[in-house]
XYZ file of C-alpha atoms in Angstrom:
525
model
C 106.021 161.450 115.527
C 102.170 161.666 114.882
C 102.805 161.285 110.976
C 105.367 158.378 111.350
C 102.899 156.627 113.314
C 100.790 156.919 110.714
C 103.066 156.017 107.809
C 103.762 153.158 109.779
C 100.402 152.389 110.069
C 99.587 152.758 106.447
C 102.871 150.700 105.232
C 100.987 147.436 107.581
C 97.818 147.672 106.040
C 99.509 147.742 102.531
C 101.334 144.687 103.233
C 98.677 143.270 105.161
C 96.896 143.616 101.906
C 99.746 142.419 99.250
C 100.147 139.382 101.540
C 96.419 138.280 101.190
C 96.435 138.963 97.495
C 99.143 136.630 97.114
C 97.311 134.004 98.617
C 95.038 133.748 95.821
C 95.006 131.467 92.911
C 92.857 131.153 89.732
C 92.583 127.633 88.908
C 90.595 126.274 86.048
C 90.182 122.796 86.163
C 90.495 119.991 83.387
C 87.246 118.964 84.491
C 85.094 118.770 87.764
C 85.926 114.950 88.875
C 87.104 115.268 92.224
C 91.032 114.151 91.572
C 90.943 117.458 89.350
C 88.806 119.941 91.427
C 87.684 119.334 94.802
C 91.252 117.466 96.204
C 93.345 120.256 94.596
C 91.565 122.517 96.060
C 91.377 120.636 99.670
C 95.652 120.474 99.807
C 95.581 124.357 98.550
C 93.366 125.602 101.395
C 95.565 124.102 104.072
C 98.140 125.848 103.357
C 95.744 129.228 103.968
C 95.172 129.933 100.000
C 92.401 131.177 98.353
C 91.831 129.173 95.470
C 89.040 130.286 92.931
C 87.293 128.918 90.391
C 84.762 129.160 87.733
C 81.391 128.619 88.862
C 80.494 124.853 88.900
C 78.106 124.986 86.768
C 80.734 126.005 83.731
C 83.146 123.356 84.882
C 83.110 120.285 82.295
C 81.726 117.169 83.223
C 80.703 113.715 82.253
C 77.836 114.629 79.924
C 78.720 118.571 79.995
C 81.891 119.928 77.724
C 82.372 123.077 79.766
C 82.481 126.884 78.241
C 85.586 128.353 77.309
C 84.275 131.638 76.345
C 82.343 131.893 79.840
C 85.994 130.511 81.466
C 87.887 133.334 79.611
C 85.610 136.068 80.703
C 85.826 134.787 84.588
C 89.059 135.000 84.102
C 89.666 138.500 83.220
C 87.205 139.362 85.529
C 89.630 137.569 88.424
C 92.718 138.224 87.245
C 92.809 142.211 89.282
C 93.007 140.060 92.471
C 95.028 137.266 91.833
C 98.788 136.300 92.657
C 98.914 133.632 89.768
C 96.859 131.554 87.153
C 96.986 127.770 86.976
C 94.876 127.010 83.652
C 93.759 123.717 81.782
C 94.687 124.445 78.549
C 91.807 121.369 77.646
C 89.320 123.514 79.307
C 90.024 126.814 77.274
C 90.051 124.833 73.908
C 87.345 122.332 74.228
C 85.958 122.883 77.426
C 87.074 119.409 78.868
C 89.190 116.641 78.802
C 86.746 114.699 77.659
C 85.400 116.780 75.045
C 88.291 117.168 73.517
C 88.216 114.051 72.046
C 84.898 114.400 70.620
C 84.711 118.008 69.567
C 83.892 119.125 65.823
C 85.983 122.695 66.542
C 87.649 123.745 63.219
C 91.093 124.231 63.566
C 90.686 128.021 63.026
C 88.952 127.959 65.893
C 90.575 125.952 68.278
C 94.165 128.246 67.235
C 91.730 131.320 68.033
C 90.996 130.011 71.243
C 94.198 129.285 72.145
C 95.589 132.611 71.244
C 93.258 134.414 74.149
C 95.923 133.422 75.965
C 98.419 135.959 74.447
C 95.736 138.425 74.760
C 95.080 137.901 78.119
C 99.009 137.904 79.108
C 99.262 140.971 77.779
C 96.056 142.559 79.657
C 97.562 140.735 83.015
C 101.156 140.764 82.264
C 101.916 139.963 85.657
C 100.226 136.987 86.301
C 102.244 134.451 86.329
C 100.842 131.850 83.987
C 101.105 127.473 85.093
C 99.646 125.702 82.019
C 98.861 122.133 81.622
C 97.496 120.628 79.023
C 97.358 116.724 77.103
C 98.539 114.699 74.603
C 95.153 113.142 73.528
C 94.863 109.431 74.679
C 95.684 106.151 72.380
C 92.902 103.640 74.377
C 94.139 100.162 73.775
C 90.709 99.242 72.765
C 86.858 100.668 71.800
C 85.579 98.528 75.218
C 86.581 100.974 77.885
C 86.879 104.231 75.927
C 83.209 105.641 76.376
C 84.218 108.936 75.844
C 85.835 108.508 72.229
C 83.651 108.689 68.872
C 81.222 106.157 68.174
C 83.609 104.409 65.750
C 86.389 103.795 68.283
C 84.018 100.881 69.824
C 84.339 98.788 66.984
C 87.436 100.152 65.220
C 89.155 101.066 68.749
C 91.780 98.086 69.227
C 92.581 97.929 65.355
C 93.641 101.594 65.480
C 95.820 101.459 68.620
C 97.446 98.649 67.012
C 98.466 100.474 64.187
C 99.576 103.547 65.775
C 101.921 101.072 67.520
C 103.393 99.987 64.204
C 103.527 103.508 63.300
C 105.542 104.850 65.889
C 107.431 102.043 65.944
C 108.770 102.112 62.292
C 109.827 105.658 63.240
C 112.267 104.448 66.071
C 113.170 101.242 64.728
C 113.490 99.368 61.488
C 109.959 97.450 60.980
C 110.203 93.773 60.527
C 108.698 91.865 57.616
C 105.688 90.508 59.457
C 104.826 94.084 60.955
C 105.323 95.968 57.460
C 102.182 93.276 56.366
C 100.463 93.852 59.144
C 100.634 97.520 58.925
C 99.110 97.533 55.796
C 96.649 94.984 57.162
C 95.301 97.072 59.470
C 95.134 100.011 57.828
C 92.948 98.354 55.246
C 90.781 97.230 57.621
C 89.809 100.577 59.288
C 86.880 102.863 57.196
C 89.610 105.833 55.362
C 86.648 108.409 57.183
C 87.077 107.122 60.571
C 90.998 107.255 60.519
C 91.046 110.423 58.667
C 88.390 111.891 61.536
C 90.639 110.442 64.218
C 94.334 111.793 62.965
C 92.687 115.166 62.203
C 91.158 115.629 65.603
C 94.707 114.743 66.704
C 96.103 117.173 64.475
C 94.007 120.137 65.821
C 95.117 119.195 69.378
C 99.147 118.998 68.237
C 99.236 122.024 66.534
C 97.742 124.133 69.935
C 100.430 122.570 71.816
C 103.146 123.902 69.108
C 101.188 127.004 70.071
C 101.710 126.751 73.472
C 105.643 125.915 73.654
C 105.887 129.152 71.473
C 104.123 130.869 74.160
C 106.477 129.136 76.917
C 109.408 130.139 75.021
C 108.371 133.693 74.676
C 107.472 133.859 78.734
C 103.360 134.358 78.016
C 103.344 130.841 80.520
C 105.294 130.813 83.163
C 105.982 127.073 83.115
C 104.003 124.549 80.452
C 103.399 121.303 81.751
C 102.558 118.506 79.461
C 100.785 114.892 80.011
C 100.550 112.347 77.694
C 96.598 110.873 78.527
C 96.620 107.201 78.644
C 99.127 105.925 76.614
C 102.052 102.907 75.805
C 105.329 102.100 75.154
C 104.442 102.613 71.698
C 101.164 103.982 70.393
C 99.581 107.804 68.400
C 100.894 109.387 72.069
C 103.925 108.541 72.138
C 104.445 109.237 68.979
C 103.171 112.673 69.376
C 105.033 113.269 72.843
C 108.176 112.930 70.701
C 107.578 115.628 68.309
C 106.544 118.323 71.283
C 109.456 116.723 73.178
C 111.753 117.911 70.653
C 110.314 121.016 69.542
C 110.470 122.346 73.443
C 113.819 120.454 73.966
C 115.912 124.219 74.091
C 113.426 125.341 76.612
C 114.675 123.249 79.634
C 112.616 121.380 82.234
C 111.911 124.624 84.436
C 109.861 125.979 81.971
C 108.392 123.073 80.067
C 108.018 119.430 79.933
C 106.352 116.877 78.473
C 105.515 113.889 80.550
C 102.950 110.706 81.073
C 99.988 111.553 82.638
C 96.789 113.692 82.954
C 94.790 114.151 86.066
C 97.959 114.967 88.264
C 98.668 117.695 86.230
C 96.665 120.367 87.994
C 97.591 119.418 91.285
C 101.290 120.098 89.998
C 100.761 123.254 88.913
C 99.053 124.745 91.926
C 102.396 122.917 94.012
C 104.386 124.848 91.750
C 102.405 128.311 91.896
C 102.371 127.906 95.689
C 106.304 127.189 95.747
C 106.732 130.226 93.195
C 104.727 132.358 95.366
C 106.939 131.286 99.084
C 110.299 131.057 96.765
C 110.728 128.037 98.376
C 112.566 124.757 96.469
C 111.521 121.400 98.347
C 114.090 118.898 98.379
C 112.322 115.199 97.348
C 114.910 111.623 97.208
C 113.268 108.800 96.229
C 113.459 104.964 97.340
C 112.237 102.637 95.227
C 111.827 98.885 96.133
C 114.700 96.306 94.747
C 113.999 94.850 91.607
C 113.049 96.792 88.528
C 112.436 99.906 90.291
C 112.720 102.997 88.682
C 112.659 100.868 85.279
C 109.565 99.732 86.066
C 107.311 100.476 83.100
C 103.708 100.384 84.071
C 100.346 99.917 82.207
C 98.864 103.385 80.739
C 102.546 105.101 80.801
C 104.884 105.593 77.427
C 107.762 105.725 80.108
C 109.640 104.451 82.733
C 108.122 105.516 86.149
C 111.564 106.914 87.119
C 111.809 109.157 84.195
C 108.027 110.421 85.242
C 108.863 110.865 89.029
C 111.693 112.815 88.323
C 109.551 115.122 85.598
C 106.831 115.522 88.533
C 109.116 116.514 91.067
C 110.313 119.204 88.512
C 106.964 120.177 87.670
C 106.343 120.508 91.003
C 108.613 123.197 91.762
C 111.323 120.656 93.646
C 114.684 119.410 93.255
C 115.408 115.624 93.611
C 118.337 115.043 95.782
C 120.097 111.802 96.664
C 120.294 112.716 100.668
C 117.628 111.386 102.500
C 118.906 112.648 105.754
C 118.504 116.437 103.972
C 115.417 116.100 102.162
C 111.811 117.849 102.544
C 110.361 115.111 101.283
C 111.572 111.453 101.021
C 109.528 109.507 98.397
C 109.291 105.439 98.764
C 108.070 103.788 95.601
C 106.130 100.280 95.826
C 106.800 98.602 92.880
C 107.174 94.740 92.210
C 110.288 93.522 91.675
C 109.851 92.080 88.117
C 108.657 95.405 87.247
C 104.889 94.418 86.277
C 101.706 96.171 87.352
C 98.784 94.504 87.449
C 94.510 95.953 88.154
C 93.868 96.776 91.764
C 90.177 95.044 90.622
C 91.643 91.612 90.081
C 91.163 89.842 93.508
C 93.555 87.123 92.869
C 96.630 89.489 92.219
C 95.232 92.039 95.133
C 95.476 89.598 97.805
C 97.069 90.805 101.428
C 98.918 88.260 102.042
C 102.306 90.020 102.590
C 104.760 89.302 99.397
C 108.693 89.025 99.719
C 108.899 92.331 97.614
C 106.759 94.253 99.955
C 108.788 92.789 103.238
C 111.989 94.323 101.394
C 109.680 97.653 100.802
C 108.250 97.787 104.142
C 111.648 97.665 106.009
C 113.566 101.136 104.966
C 110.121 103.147 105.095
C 109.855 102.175 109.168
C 114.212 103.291 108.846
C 112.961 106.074 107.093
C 110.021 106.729 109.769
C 112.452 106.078 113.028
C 114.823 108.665 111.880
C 111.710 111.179 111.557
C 112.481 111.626 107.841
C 108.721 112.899 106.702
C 108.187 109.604 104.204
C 105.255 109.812 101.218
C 104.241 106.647 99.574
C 103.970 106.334 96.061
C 101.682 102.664 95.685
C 102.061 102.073 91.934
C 102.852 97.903 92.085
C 98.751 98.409 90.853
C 97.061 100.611 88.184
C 93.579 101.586 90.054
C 93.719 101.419 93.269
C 95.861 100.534 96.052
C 97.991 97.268 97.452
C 96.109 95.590 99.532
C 99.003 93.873 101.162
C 100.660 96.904 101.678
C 97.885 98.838 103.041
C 97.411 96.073 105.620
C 100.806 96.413 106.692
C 101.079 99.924 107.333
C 97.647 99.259 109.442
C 99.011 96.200 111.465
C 102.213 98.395 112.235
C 100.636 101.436 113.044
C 102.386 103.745 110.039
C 99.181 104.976 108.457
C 99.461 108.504 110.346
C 102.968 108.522 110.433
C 103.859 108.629 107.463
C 103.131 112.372 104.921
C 101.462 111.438 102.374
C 99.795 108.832 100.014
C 98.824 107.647 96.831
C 97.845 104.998 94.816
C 94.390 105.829 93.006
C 94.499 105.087 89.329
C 97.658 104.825 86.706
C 100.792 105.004 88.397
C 101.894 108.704 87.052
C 98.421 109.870 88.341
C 99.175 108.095 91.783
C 102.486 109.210 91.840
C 102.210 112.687 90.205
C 98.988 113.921 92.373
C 101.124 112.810 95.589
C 104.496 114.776 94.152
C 102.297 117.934 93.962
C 100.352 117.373 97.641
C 103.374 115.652 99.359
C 106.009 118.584 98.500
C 103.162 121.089 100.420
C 102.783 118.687 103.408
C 105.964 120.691 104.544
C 104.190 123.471 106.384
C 100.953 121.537 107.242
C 100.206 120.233 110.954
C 99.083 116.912 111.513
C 95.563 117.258 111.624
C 95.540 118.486 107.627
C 97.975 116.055 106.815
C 95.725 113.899 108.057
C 92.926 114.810 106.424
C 94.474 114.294 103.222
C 95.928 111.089 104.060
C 92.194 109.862 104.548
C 90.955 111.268 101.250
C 93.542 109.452 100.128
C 92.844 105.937 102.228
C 88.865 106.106 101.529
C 89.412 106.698 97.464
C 92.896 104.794 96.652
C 92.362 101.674 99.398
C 88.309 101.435 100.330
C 86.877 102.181 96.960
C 89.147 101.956 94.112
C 90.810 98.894 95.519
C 87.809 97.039 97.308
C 84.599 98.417 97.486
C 84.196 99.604 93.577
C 84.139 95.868 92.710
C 81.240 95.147 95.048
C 79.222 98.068 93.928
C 79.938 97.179 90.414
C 78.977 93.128 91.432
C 76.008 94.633 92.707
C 74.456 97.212 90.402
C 73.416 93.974 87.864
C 71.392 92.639 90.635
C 69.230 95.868 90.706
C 66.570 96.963 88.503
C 66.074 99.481 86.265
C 68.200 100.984 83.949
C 71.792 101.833 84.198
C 75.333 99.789 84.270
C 78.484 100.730 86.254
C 79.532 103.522 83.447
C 76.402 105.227 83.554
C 74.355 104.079 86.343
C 70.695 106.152 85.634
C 67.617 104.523 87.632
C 70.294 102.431 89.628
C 72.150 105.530 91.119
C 69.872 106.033 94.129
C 70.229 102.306 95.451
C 74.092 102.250 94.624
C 75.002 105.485 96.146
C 73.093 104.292 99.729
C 75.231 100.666 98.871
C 78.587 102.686 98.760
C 77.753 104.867 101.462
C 77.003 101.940 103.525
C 80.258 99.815 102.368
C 82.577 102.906 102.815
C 81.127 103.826 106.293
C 82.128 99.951 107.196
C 85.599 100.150 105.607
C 86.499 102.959 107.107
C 85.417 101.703 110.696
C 87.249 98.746 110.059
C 90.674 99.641 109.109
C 91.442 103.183 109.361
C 93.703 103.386 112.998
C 93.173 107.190 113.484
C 95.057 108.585 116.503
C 92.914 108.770 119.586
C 91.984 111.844 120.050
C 90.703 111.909 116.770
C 87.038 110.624 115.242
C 85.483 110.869 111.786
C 82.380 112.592 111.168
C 79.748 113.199 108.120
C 81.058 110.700 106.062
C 79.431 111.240 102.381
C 80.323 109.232 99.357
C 78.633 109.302 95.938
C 79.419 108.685 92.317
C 79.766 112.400 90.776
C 79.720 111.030 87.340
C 76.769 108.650 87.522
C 79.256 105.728 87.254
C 81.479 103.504 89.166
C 84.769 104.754 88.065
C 85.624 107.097 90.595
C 83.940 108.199 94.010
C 83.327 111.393 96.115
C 84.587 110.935 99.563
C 83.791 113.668 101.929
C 84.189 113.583 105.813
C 84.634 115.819 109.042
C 87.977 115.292 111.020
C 86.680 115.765 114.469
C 88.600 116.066 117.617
């Protein structure tokens, strides 16, 4: 009896143990803005997982690429304690997103890199592996693409626009008038400049080649792909086709290809944790009349139905057409013409409550009566949220009812980052669902929608140097602005159940610019 007791006793501890092990996750990020770090790692750690990663001080940055050599040794170091690996391929290659569309790797060494992760596969082989990696971006012009080369500033707009005649010719016959302008523009961009460009490009395609090999022969458990910033036609799209078809016997459970880039992480770790509880949320989706799932928005190469349905894949979920049945039901804002327009523009972002939003507005409170758990994907804007809509849900009292958000920047990073969080929200209480609903409210709504055009306004007002994409001597004064505009926002129009307060609110510009914000707070009861 004695000895069962303690074979009993032994056999708890040893799960005890296996159980906590499971809970942990290696997670190297694409870089350290808070979309890609600190709000993955928020929804993770509700759900009681451990998630690590690389010191901070090795994650990439703004003005920092990142080290992949220091990444790869953390990770084998890790890996004995682990339950899975979610990995920016970006970050093992270049060190960033950013850098790697600046880097002067040879391609010898970026295929080096990229084979560690065979080696380390077969050091860990069972680990499961949830890559993600991008397409590098085709930025419509050199005026908002600070972190492409020098020559993209001047030459920036008359490349995109020949990548577009490019990649068109290859899905359609050219007309007359585009075969002269094709030549046109090619003429008119330095031969060193586009050669630098398409080679960089190059570099990056063939590692993703690499990396569907290494999806088809099971070294990643799943390969996700995002096109960065892109069009309907452009470089991206042209590239997404190629790895599109190359993949295409692989099937969407093990890789995809999709529009998109700083969601990507937060899918994988959705994915991992679904792997880990073999559990397959259920997601339908309700899009608003009009255009709907057609809708093609600025900064995509696709429909936003064809990149909800990849995200929910990604995710680890299955798209059903039951509402009544699902974990998850997804209600997509999006204007019935089918255009987006720039959360920053004040005369599109007005609240006054359009017809299209009344016919949005009415099944989400159906939805909401029936107790259906309801996420809200705002894309109708690129950058920020819908003012109108976000005044609704206040006036009617929906902001904590419904179970989840999003509407921060293009509409597959809005929609994609919410996928990954929403299909979690599952086995969260209210209080963290919450909490991420107001991370949500505080970035998408009170900055990137109203309070990043003020600070922007603002910072040419103050001395020194700086401007809103790199704000040096002005930082100080802006970051006690924001923190003082936030505080007021969220006071004003967040409708927080009673016995709740917030706390320690903390906002500041991680990046030294007004692109994005860092919104911390303390849900208090």
């Amino acid at each position: 009896m004695r000895r069962i007791f303690f074979l009993l006793m032994a056999l708890m501890i040893f799960t005890s143990t296996a159980s906590a092990q499971s809970k942990k996750i290696l997670y190297v990020p694409i870089d350290n803005r808070p979309v890609n770090f600190y709000q993955v790692v928020q929804v993770a750690e509700k759900l009681g997982y451990e998630i690590l990663t690389p010191p901070a001080e090795l994650i990439g940055s703004k003005k920092f690429a990142g080290d992949p050599d220091k990444f790869w040794a953390w990770l084998e170091e890790n890996a004995p304690i682990a339950d899975s690996a979610v990995i920016s391929t970006d970050a093992m290659l270049y060190g960033s997103l950013i850098a790697s569309r600046t880097h002067d790797l040879t391609a010898e060494e970026i295929l080096t890199r990229a084979e560690n992760f065979k080696t380390f596969h077969e050091k860990f082989p069972y680990l499961p592996i949830y890559a993600f990696g991008t397409i590098m971006r085709t930025p419509r012009s050199g005026s908002n693409a600070s972190a492409e080369p020098d020559y993209y500033k001047t030459y920036g707009a008359t490349i995109f626009n020949y990548t577009v005649l490019l990649d068109k010719q290859e899905l359609e016959k050219l007309s007359g008038g585009d075969k002269q302008a094709l030549k046109k523009l090619e003429a008119e961009i330095p031969k060193e400049y586009l050669d630098d460009w398409f080679m960089r490009r190059a570099k990056n395609s063939d590692a993703n080649e690499l990396f569907i090999e290494y999806a088809r022969a099971g070294v990643f458990n799943y390969f996700l792909l995002g096109c960065d910033d892109s069009a309907r036609y452009s470089q991206t799209h042209r590239e997404s086709r190629h790895l599109t078809e190359l993949g295409a016997d692989l099937g969407k459970t093990v890789f995809q290809v999709t529009s998109g880039a700083d969601e990507l992480g937060m899918l994988m770790i959705a994915r991992a944790i679904n792997n880990s509880r073999k559990v397959t949320p259920f997601v339908s989706v309700m899009y608003n009349e009009g255009d709907g799932a057609d809708t093609f928005p600025s900064y995509c190469n696709e429909p936003i139905g064809i990149s909800i349905d990849a995200a929910i894949i990604a995710a680890g979920g299955l798209k059903i057409p039951a509402h009544e049945r699902a974990d998850l039901v997804l209600a997509v804002n999006t204007r019935e013409n089918g255009k987006t327009f720039e959360a920053a523009v004040a005369k599109k972002n007005k609240l006054r409550l359009r017809s299209d939003l009344k016919t949005f507005i009415k099944p989400v409170k159906k939805f909401l009566d029936k107790g259906y758990p309801v996420a809200i994907a705002d894309v109708s804007f690129a950058n920020g949220a819908d003012n109108a809509l976000m005044k609704q849900l206040k006036r009617d009292n929906l902001q904590f009812k419904i179970r989840a958000y999003g509407g921060w920047n293009t509409a597959t990073n809005s929609s994609g980052f919410l996928i990954g969080a929403g299909v979690l929200t599952k086995f969260m209480d209210d209080k963290d669902v919450a909490e991420l609903l107001i991370t949500r409210y505080l970035d998408d709504w009170a900055y990137q929608a109203n309070v990043r055009q003020e600070i922007v306004g603002a910072s040419y007002g103050i001395a020194g140097e700086g401007n809103p994409s790199d704000l040096k001597e002005k930082l100080p004064s802006l970051e006690k602005l924001l923190n003082e505009k936030m505080s007021a926002f969220a006071n004003s129009n967040l409708r927080l159940p009673k016995h709740w307060r917030l706390e320690d609110l903390q906002f500041r510009f991680p990046w030294q610019r007004t692109f994005e914000c860092d919104a911390r707070f303390k849900l208090a009861e």
